[in-house]
Amino acid sequence: MIGIALTFAAGCFGLALLANLFRLVKGPDPADRILALDTMVINVLALLILYGVWQGTAIYFEASILVAMVGFVSTVAYCRFILRGDLIE
């Protein structure tokens, strides 16, 4: 039963990842693309955690924490670059 639930959840997050990729390519402005990238990071996090549950190891949870930190910093950097035009004052 848990295998079916994990497969269904992975399929849903995979479809969401494809929808985010579409928004990333067709985004009308940079804010939409940044939001799509941030949402892609969240979907990748979910896929990593689901894979970790499926494999029964904790290494994927630690990898998901690293991906979350990199995703947060990159989103803040992109937003700051869009708003101010530079990253370091």
mmCIF file of N, CA, C and O in Angstrom:
data_model
loop_
_atom_site.group_PDB
_atom_site.id
_atom_site.type_symbol
_atom_site.label_atom_id
_atom_site.label_comp_id
_atom_site.label_asym_id
_atom_site.label_seq_id
_atom_site.Cartn_x
_atom_site.Cartn_y
_atom_site.Cartn_z
ATOM 1 N N MET A 1 0.821 -1.200 0.000
ATOM 2 C CA MET A 1 0.000 0.000 0.000
ATOM 3 C C MET A 1 0.862 1.260 0.000
ATOM 4 O O MET A 1 0.531 2.217 -0.673
ATOM 5 N N ILE A 2 1.971 1.230 0.784
ATOM 6 C CA ILE A 2 2.827 2.418 0.805
ATOM 7 C C ILE A 2 3.518 2.612 -0.537
ATOM 8 O O ILE A 2 3.762 3.749 -0.946
ATOM 9 N N GLY A 3 3.772 1.530 -1.253
ATOM 10 C CA GLY A 3 4.382 1.641 -2.580
ATOM 11 C C GLY A 3 3.477 2.357 -3.563
ATOM 12 O O GLY A 3 3.936 3.172 -4.363
ATOM 13 N N ILE A 4 2.194 2.059 -3.500
ATOM 14 C CA ILE A 4 1.236 2.731 -4.388
ATOM 15 C C ILE A 4 1.145 4.208 -4.053
ATOM 16 O O ILE A 4 1.130 5.068 -4.945
ATOM 17 N N ALA A 5 1.105 4.520 -2.771
ATOM 18 C CA ALA A 5 1.020 5.925 -2.347
ATOM 19 C C ALA A 5 2.273 6.697 -2.758
ATOM 20 O O ALA A 5 2.182 7.844 -3.223
ATOM 21 N N LEU A 6 3.440 6.066 -2.613
ATOM 22 C CA LEU A 6 4.681 6.742 -3.006
ATOM 23 C C LEU A 6 4.740 6.938 -4.506
ATOM 24 O O LEU A 6 5.178 7.994 -4.999
ATOM 25 N N THR A 7 4.295 5.949 -5.269
ATOM 26 C CA THR A 7 4.283 6.073 -6.727
ATOM 27 C C THR A 7 3.320 7.170 -7.174
ATOM 28 O O THR A 7 3.649 7.979 -8.051
ATOM 29 N N PHE A 8 2.146 7.212 -6.567
ATOM 30 C CA PHE A 8 1.171 8.251 -6.914
ATOM 31 C C PHE A 8 1.711 9.644 -6.574
ATOM 32 O O PHE A 8 1.603 10.575 -7.375
ATOM 33 N N ALA A 9 2.301 9.776 -5.392
ATOM 34 C CA ALA A 9 2.842 11.076 -4.983
ATOM 35 C C ALA A 9 4.003 11.493 -5.884
ATOM 36 O O ALA A 9 4.099 12.662 -6.273
ATOM 37 N N ALA A 10 4.861 10.540 -6.243
ATOM 38 C CA ALA A 10 5.977 10.874 -7.137
ATOM 39 C C ALA A 10 5.466 11.297 -8.502
ATOM 40 O O ALA A 10 6.010 12.219 -9.123
ATOM 41 N N GLY A 11 4.425 10.646 -8.984
ATOM 42 C CA GLY A 11 3.829 11.046 -10.261
ATOM 43 C C GLY A 11 3.240 12.441 -10.205
ATOM 44 O O GLY A 11 3.406 13.236 -11.143
ATOM 45 N N CYS A 12 2.572 12.762 -9.109
ATOM 46 C CA CYS A 12 1.990 14.103 -8.960
ATOM 47 C C CYS A 12 3.077 15.168 -8.903
ATOM 48 O O CYS A 12 2.970 16.225 -9.554
ATOM 49 N N PHE A 13 4.131 14.902 -8.145
ATOM 50 C CA PHE A 13 5.209 15.893 -8.062
ATOM 51 C C PHE A 13 5.973 15.981 -9.379
ATOM 52 O O PHE A 13 6.468 17.046 -9.737
ATOM 53 N N GLY A 14 6.060 14.874 -10.106
ATOM 54 C CA GLY A 14 6.692 14.918 -11.428
ATOM 55 C C GLY A 14 5.888 15.760 -12.404
ATOM 56 O O GLY A 14 6.453 16.540 -13.181
ATOM 57 N N LEU A 15 4.566 15.612 -12.364
ATOM 58 C CA LEU A 15 3.719 16.449 -13.218
ATOM 59 C C LEU A 15 3.827 17.920 -12.826
ATOM 60 O O LEU A 15 3.853 18.806 -13.695
ATOM 61 N N ALA A 16 3.890 18.190 -11.536
ATOM 62 C CA ALA A 16 4.047 19.576 -11.091
ATOM 63 C C ALA A 16 5.387 20.146 -11.539
ATOM 64 O O ALA A 16 5.474 21.322 -11.912
ATOM 65 N N LEU A 17 6.400 19.284 -11.553
ATOM 66 C CA LEU A 17 7.715 19.729 -12.018
ATOM 67 C C LEU A 17 7.668 20.096 -13.498
ATOM 68 O O LEU A 17 8.260 21.094 -13.927
ATOM 69 N N LEU A 18 6.945 19.311 -14.282
ATOM 70 C CA LEU A 18 6.792 19.629 -15.703
ATOM 71 C C LEU A 18 6.005 20.924 -15.899
ATOM 72 O O LEU A 18 6.321 21.731 -16.778
ATOM 73 N N ALA A 19 4.965 21.130 -15.096
ATOM 74 C CA ALA A 19 4.197 22.371 -15.188
ATOM 75 C C ALA A 19 5.065 23.576 -14.826
ATOM 76 O O ALA A 19 4.981 24.635 -15.450
ATOM 77 N N ASN A 20 5.937 23.400 -13.833
ATOM 78 C CA ASN A 20 6.844 24.489 -13.471
ATOM 79 C C ASN A 20 7.861 24.754 -14.567
ATOM 80 O O ASN A 20 8.238 25.901 -14.813
ATOM 81 N N LEU A 21 8.299 23.698 -15.225
ATOM 82 C CA LEU A 21 9.227 23.871 -16.343
ATOM 83 C C LEU A 21 8.565 24.645 -17.476
ATOM 84 O O LEU A 21 9.191 25.508 -18.096
ATOM 85 N N PHE A 22 7.293 24.367 -17.730
ATOM 86 C CA PHE A 22 6.547 25.121 -18.739
ATOM 87 C C PHE A 22 6.476 26.595 -18.358
ATOM 88 O O PHE A 22 6.690 27.475 -19.197
ATOM 89 N N ARG A 23 6.197 26.882 -17.076
ATOM 90 C CA ARG A 23 6.123 28.282 -16.632
ATOM 91 C C ARG A 23 7.499 28.944 -16.712
ATOM 92 O O ARG A 23 7.618 30.120 -17.011
ATOM 93 N N LEU A 24 8.537 28.177 -16.479
ATOM 94 C CA LEU A 24 9.896 28.714 -16.556
ATOM 95 C C LEU A 24 10.231 29.112 -17.986
ATOM 96 O O LEU A 24 10.837 30.160 -18.228
ATOM 97 N N VAL A 25 9.807 28.321 -18.936
ATOM 98 C CA VAL A 25 10.117 28.620 -20.339
ATOM 99 C C VAL A 25 9.214 29.721 -20.870
ATOM 100 O O VAL A 25 9.662 30.644 -21.551
ATOM 101 N N LYS A 26 7.918 29.669 -20.538
ATOM 102 C CA LYS A 26 6.943 30.604 -21.101
ATOM 103 C C LYS A 26 6.615 31.771 -20.186
ATOM 104 O O LYS A 26 5.727 32.551 -20.513
ATOM 105 N N GLY A 27 7.306 31.901 -19.064
ATOM 106 C CA GLY A 27 6.976 32.969 -18.114
ATOM 107 C C GLY A 27 6.991 34.337 -18.763
ATOM 108 O O GLY A 27 7.955 34.683 -19.440
ATOM 109 N N PRO A 28 5.942 35.116 -18.560
ATOM 110 C CA PRO A 28 5.925 36.424 -19.215
ATOM 111 C C PRO A 28 6.935 37.420 -18.637
ATOM 112 O O PRO A 28 7.414 38.278 -19.367
ATOM 113 N N ASP A 29 7.256 37.318 -17.383
ATOM 114 C CA ASP A 29 8.241 38.245 -16.816
ATOM 115 C C ASP A 29 9.177 37.488 -15.865
ATOM 116 O O ASP A 29 8.932 36.345 -15.512
ATOM 117 N N PRO A 30 10.272 38.130 -15.460
ATOM 118 C CA PRO A 30 11.254 37.438 -14.616
ATOM 119 C C PRO A 30 10.706 36.986 -13.261
ATOM 120 O O PRO A 30 11.164 35.978 -12.719
ATOM 121 N N ALA A 31 9.722 37.689 -12.723
ATOM 122 C CA ALA A 31 9.164 37.282 -11.432
ATOM 123 C C ALA A 31 8.485 35.916 -11.537
ATOM 124 O O ALA A 31 8.596 35.088 -10.633
ATOM 125 N N ASP A 32 7.794 35.676 -12.653
ATOM 126 C CA ASP A 32 7.159 34.370 -12.852
ATOM 127 C C ASP A 32 8.209 33.273 -12.973
ATOM 128 O O ASP A 32 8.022 32.163 -12.469
ATOM 129 N N ARG A 33 9.312 33.571 -13.626
ATOM 130 C CA ARG A 33 10.370 32.570 -13.776
ATOM 131 C C ARG A 33 11.043 32.260 -12.438
ATOM 132 O O ARG A 33 11.374 31.109 -12.149
ATOM 133 N N ILE A 34 11.243 33.296 -11.621
ATOM 134 C CA ILE A 34 11.832 33.061 -10.293
ATOM 135 C C ILE A 34 10.888 32.230 -9.438
ATOM 136 O O ILE A 34 11.313 31.297 -8.753
ATOM 137 N N LEU A 35 9.604 32.525 -9.503
ATOM 138 C CA LEU A 35 8.628 31.734 -8.755
ATOM 139 C C LEU A 35 8.600 30.296 -9.241
ATOM 140 O O LEU A 35 8.499 29.348 -8.451
ATOM 141 N N ALA A 36 8.724 30.109 -10.563
ATOM 142 C CA ALA A 36 8.755 28.752 -11.122
ATOM 143 C C ALA A 36 9.995 28.002 -10.637
ATOM 144 O O ALA A 36 9.911 26.815 -10.292
ATOM 145 N N LEU A 37 11.140 28.676 -10.597
ATOM 146 C CA LEU A 37 12.358 28.034 -10.110
ATOM 147 C C LEU A 37 12.226 27.656 -8.633
ATOM 148 O O LEU A 37 12.636 26.564 -8.229
ATOM 149 N N ASP A 38 11.656 28.546 -7.835
ATOM 150 C CA ASP A 38 11.487 28.255 -6.417
ATOM 151 C C ASP A 38 10.543 27.076 -6.215
ATOM 152 O O ASP A 38 10.785 26.198 -5.374
ATOM 153 N N THR A 39 9.496 27.026 -6.986
ATOM 154 C CA THR A 39 8.556 25.915 -6.879
ATOM 155 C C THR A 39 9.175 24.610 -7.375
ATOM 156 O O THR A 39 8.882 23.534 -6.858
ATOM 157 N N MET A 40 10.058 24.721 -8.372
ATOM 158 C CA MET A 40 10.768 23.524 -8.837
ATOM 159 C C MET A 40 11.657 22.969 -7.729
ATOM 160 O O MET A 40 11.767 21.746 -7.558
ATOM 161 N N VAL A 41 12.288 23.851 -6.972
ATOM 162 C CA VAL A 41 13.126 23.396 -5.856
ATOM 163 C C VAL A 41 12.273 22.665 -4.827
ATOM 164 O O VAL A 41 12.672 21.604 -4.313
ATOM 165 N N ILE A 42 11.091 23.187 -4.550
ATOM 166 C CA ILE A 42 10.202 22.535 -3.583
ATOM 167 C C ILE A 42 9.771 21.166 -4.097
ATOM 168 O O ILE A 42 9.723 20.184 -3.345
ATOM 169 N N ASN A 43 9.479 21.061 -5.390
ATOM 170 C CA ASN A 43 9.084 19.763 -5.943
ATOM 171 C C ASN A 43 10.237 18.774 -5.927
ATOM 172 O O ASN A 43 10.035 17.583 -5.684
ATOM 173 N N VAL A 44 11.445 19.243 -6.190
ATOM 174 C CA VAL A 44 12.615 18.359 -6.122
ATOM 175 C C VAL A 44 12.824 17.888 -4.685
ATOM 176 O O VAL A 44 13.161 16.724 -4.449
ATOM 177 N N LEU A 45 12.599 18.785 -3.728
ATOM 178 C CA LEU A 45 12.676 18.389 -2.317
ATOM 179 C C LEU A 45 11.683 17.279 -2.009
ATOM 180 O O LEU A 45 12.019 16.286 -1.352
ATOM 181 N N ALA A 46 10.483 17.437 -2.482
ATOM 182 C CA ALA A 46 9.464 16.414 -2.230
ATOM 183 C C ALA A 46 9.856 15.087 -2.872
ATOM 184 O O ALA A 46 9.686 14.026 -2.264
ATOM 185 N N LEU A 47 10.386 15.141 -4.086
ATOM 186 C CA LEU A 47 10.804 13.903 -4.745
ATOM 187 C C LEU A 47 11.963 13.244 -4.006
ATOM 188 O O LEU A 47 12.009 12.015 -3.885
ATOM 189 N N LEU A 48 12.895 14.039 -3.502
ATOM 190 C CA LEU A 48 14.002 13.475 -2.728
ATOM 191 C C LEU A 48 13.504 12.806 -1.447
ATOM 192 O O LEU A 48 13.953 11.710 -1.085
ATOM 193 N N ILE A 49 12.582 13.447 -0.768
ATOM 194 C CA ILE A 49 12.055 12.875 0.468
ATOM 195 C C ILE A 49 11.258 11.601 0.174
ATOM 196 O O ILE A 49 11.381 10.600 0.882
ATOM 197 N N LEU A 50 10.470 11.627 -0.896
ATOM 198 C CA LEU A 50 9.728 10.415 -1.260
ATOM 199 C C LEU A 50 10.679 9.280 -1.613
ATOM 200 O O LEU A 50 10.449 8.123 -1.242
ATOM 201 N N TYR A 51 11.744 9.591 -2.315
ATOM 202 C CA TYR A 51 12.720 8.559 -2.653
ATOM 203 C C TYR A 51 13.414 8.035 -1.393
ATOM 204 O O TYR A 51 13.680 6.842 -1.288
ATOM 205 N N GLY A 52 13.687 8.939 -0.452
ATOM 206 C CA GLY A 52 14.281 8.517 0.815
ATOM 207 C C GLY A 52 13.356 7.589 1.602
ATOM 208 O O GLY A 52 13.805 6.608 2.194
ATOM 209 N N VAL A 53 12.059 7.893 1.597
ATOM 210 C CA VAL A 53 11.101 7.013 2.262
ATOM 211 C C VAL A 53 11.054 5.664 1.554
ATOM 212 O O VAL A 53 11.004 4.613 2.196
ATOM 213 N N TRP A 54 11.070 5.693 0.236
ATOM 214 C CA TRP A 54 11.003 4.440 -0.534
ATOM 215 C C TRP A 54 12.228 3.560 -0.296
ATOM 216 O O TRP A 54 12.104 2.345 -0.148
ATOM 217 N N GLN A 55 13.405 4.186 -0.226
ATOM 218 C CA GLN A 55 14.638 3.433 -0.008
ATOM 219 C C GLN A 55 14.862 3.107 1.472
ATOM 220 O O GLN A 55 15.626 2.199 1.786
ATOM 221 N N GLY A 56 14.269 3.874 2.352
ATOM 222 C CA GLY A 56 14.430 3.636 3.779
ATOM 223 C C GLY A 56 15.765 4.099 4.337
ATOM 224 O O GLY A 56 16.240 3.571 5.343
ATOM 225 N N THR A 57 16.361 5.092 3.704
ATOM 226 C CA THR A 57 17.630 5.644 4.186
ATOM 227 C C THR A 57 17.452 7.106 4.538
ATOM 228 O O THR A 57 16.565 7.783 4.021
ATOM 229 N N ALA A 58 18.327 7.603 5.402
ATOM 230 C CA ALA A 58 18.237 8.994 5.845
ATOM 231 C C ALA A 58 19.115 9.924 5.033
ATOM 232 O O ALA A 58 19.041 11.143 5.204
ATOM 233 N N ILE A 59 19.919 9.397 4.135
ATOM 234 C CA ILE A 59 20.851 10.249 3.388
ATOM 235 C C ILE A 59 20.093 11.203 2.463
ATOM 236 O O ILE A 59 20.531 12.332 2.236
ATOM 237 N N TYR A 60 18.937 10.793 1.956
ATOM 238 C CA TYR A 60 18.165 11.661 1.066
ATOM 239 C C TYR A 60 17.522 12.809 1.835
ATOM 240 O O TYR A 60 17.278 13.867 1.266
ATOM 241 N N PHE A 61 17.247 12.601 3.099
ATOM 242 C CA PHE A 61 16.713 13.702 3.912
ATOM 243 C C PHE A 61 17.782 14.779 4.117
ATOM 244 O O PHE A 61 17.484 15.970 4.067
ATOM 245 N N GLU A 62 19.015 14.340 4.342
ATOM 246 C CA GLU A 62 20.096 15.315 4.483
ATOM 247 C C GLU A 62 20.365 16.033 3.163
ATOM 248 O O GLU A 62 20.633 17.232 3.133
ATOM 249 N N ALA A 63 20.275 15.294 2.064
ATOM 250 C CA ALA A 63 20.441 15.928 0.754
ATOM 251 C C ALA A 63 19.324 16.930 0.497
ATOM 252 O O ALA A 63 19.557 17.996 -0.094
ATOM 253 N N SER A 64 18.125 16.632 0.953
ATOM 254 C CA SER A 64 17.009 17.560 0.743
ATOM 255 C C SER A 64 17.203 18.842 1.551
ATOM 256 O O SER A 64 16.813 19.921 1.106
ATOM 257 N N ILE A 65 17.829 18.735 2.711
ATOM 258 C CA ILE A 65 18.122 19.945 3.490
ATOM 259 C C ILE A 65 19.118 20.825 2.744
ATOM 260 O O ILE A 65 18.956 22.053 2.671
ATOM 261 N N LEU A 66 20.131 20.204 2.139
ATOM 262 C CA LEU A 66 21.102 20.982 1.370
ATOM 263 C C LEU A 66 20.453 21.633 0.151
ATOM 264 O O LEU A 66 20.722 22.798 -0.168
ATOM 265 N N VAL A 67 19.589 20.901 -0.539
ATOM 266 C CA VAL A 67 18.899 21.459 -1.704
ATOM 267 C C VAL A 67 17.997 22.612 -1.267
ATOM 268 O O VAL A 67 17.903 23.632 -1.962
ATOM 269 N N ALA A 68 17.356 22.492 -0.110
ATOM 270 C CA ALA A 68 16.497 23.569 0.388
ATOM 271 C C ALA A 68 17.297 24.830 0.679
ATOM 272 O O ALA A 68 16.866 25.936 0.341
ATOM 273 N N MET A 69 18.476 24.657 1.285
ATOM 274 C CA MET A 69 19.293 25.832 1.586
ATOM 275 C C MET A 69 19.782 26.507 0.311
ATOM 276 O O MET A 69 19.738 27.737 0.176
ATOM 277 N N VAL A 70 20.232 25.712 -0.650
ATOM 278 C CA VAL A 70 20.701 26.282 -1.920
ATOM 279 C C VAL A 70 19.538 26.953 -2.656
ATOM 280 O O VAL A 70 19.696 28.034 -3.240
ATOM 281 N N GLY A 71 18.375 26.341 -2.620
ATOM 282 C CA GLY A 71 17.208 26.927 -3.277
ATOM 283 C C GLY A 71 16.799 28.242 -2.660
ATOM 284 O O GLY A 71 16.479 29.202 -3.373
ATOM 285 N N PHE A 72 16.836 28.326 -1.322
ATOM 286 C CA PHE A 72 16.467 29.570 -0.655
ATOM 287 C C PHE A 72 17.458 30.684 -0.992
ATOM 288 O O PHE A 72 17.059 31.803 -1.343
ATOM 289 N N VAL A 73 18.735 30.373 -0.919
ATOM 290 C CA VAL A 73 19.746 31.398 -1.200
ATOM 291 C C VAL A 73 19.674 31.847 -2.664
ATOM 292 O O VAL A 73 19.775 33.042 -2.963
ATOM 293 N N SER A 74 19.470 30.911 -3.574
ATOM 294 C CA SER A 74 19.399 31.296 -4.983
ATOM 295 C C SER A 74 18.148 32.119 -5.271
ATOM 296 O O SER A 74 18.203 33.073 -6.056
ATOM 297 N N THR A 75 17.048 31.807 -4.625
ATOM 298 C CA THR A 75 15.838 32.604 -4.834
ATOM 299 C C THR A 75 16.023 34.020 -4.311
ATOM 300 O O THR A 75 15.643 34.994 -4.977
ATOM 301 N N VAL A 76 16.615 34.148 -3.146
ATOM 302 C CA VAL A 76 16.862 35.484 -2.598
ATOM 303 C C VAL A 76 17.838 36.257 -3.492
ATOM 304 O O VAL A 76 17.642 37.448 -3.753
ATOM 305 N N ALA A 77 18.865 35.581 -3.998
ATOM 306 C CA ALA A 77 19.835 36.256 -4.865
ATOM 307 C C ALA A 77 19.191 36.705 -6.169
ATOM 308 O O ALA A 77 19.426 37.835 -6.632
ATOM 309 N N TYR A 78 18.358 35.849 -6.770
ATOM 310 C CA TYR A 78 17.674 36.237 -8.005
ATOM 311 C C TYR A 78 16.742 37.420 -7.774
ATOM 312 O O TYR A 78 16.705 38.358 -8.576
ATOM 313 N N CYS A 79 15.991 37.379 -6.684
ATOM 314 C CA CYS A 79 15.066 38.473 -6.391
ATOM 315 C C CYS A 79 15.819 39.777 -6.144
ATOM 316 O O CYS A 79 15.417 40.842 -6.625
ATOM 317 N N ARG A 80 16.910 39.687 -5.414
ATOM 318 C CA ARG A 80 17.686 40.893 -5.147
ATOM 319 C C ARG A 80 18.301 41.443 -6.429
ATOM 320 O O ARG A 80 18.354 42.660 -6.627
ATOM 321 N N PHE A 81 18.722 40.544 -7.302
ATOM 322 C CA PHE A 81 19.284 41.004 -8.576
ATOM 323 C C PHE A 81 18.212 41.670 -9.433
ATOM 324 O O PHE A 81 18.475 42.688 -10.079
ATOM 325 N N ILE A 82 17.019 41.135 -9.415
ATOM 326 C CA ILE A 82 15.935 41.741 -10.193
ATOM 327 C C ILE A 82 15.565 43.104 -9.624
ATOM 328 O O ILE A 82 15.349 44.075 -10.368
ATOM 329 N N LEU A 83 15.497 43.220 -8.303
ATOM 330 C CA LEU A 83 15.062 44.469 -7.689
ATOM 331 C C LEU A 83 16.131 45.549 -7.729
ATOM 332 O O LEU A 83 15.841 46.720 -7.982
ATOM 333 N N ARG A 84 17.394 45.185 -7.470
ATOM 334 C CA ARG A 84 18.440 46.199 -7.336
ATOM 335 C C ARG A 84 19.450 46.218 -8.467
ATOM 336 O O ARG A 84 20.197 47.179 -8.614
ATOM 337 N N GLY A 85 19.523 45.136 -9.217
ATOM 338 C CA GLY A 85 20.458 45.112 -10.341
ATOM 339 C C GLY A 85 21.839 44.613 -9.968
ATOM 340 O O GLY A 85 22.681 44.465 -10.850
ATOM 341 N N ASP A 86 22.100 44.384 -8.688
ATOM 342 C CA ASP A 86 23.380 43.821 -8.279
ATOM 343 C C ASP A 86 23.158 42.953 -7.047
ATOM 344 O O ASP A 86 22.147 43.046 -6.364
ATOM 345 N N LEU A 87 24.134 42.092 -6.759
ATOM 346 C CA LEU A 87 23.999 41.206 -5.608
ATOM 347 C C LEU A 87 24.722 41.744 -4.387
ATOM 348 O O LEU A 87 24.279 41.577 -3.269
ATOM 349 N N ILE A 88 25.877 42.391 -4.627
ATOM 350 C CA ILE A 88 26.697 42.886 -3.525
ATOM 351 C C ILE A 88 26.782 44.397 -3.639
ATOM 352 O O ILE A 88 27.133 44.932 -4.684
ATOM 353 N N GLU A 89 26.470 45.075 -2.542
ATOM 354 C CA GLU A 89 26.526 46.541 -2.574
ATOM 355 C C GLU A 89 27.904 47.019 -2.230
ATOM 356 O O GLU A 89 28.601 46.487 -1.450
#
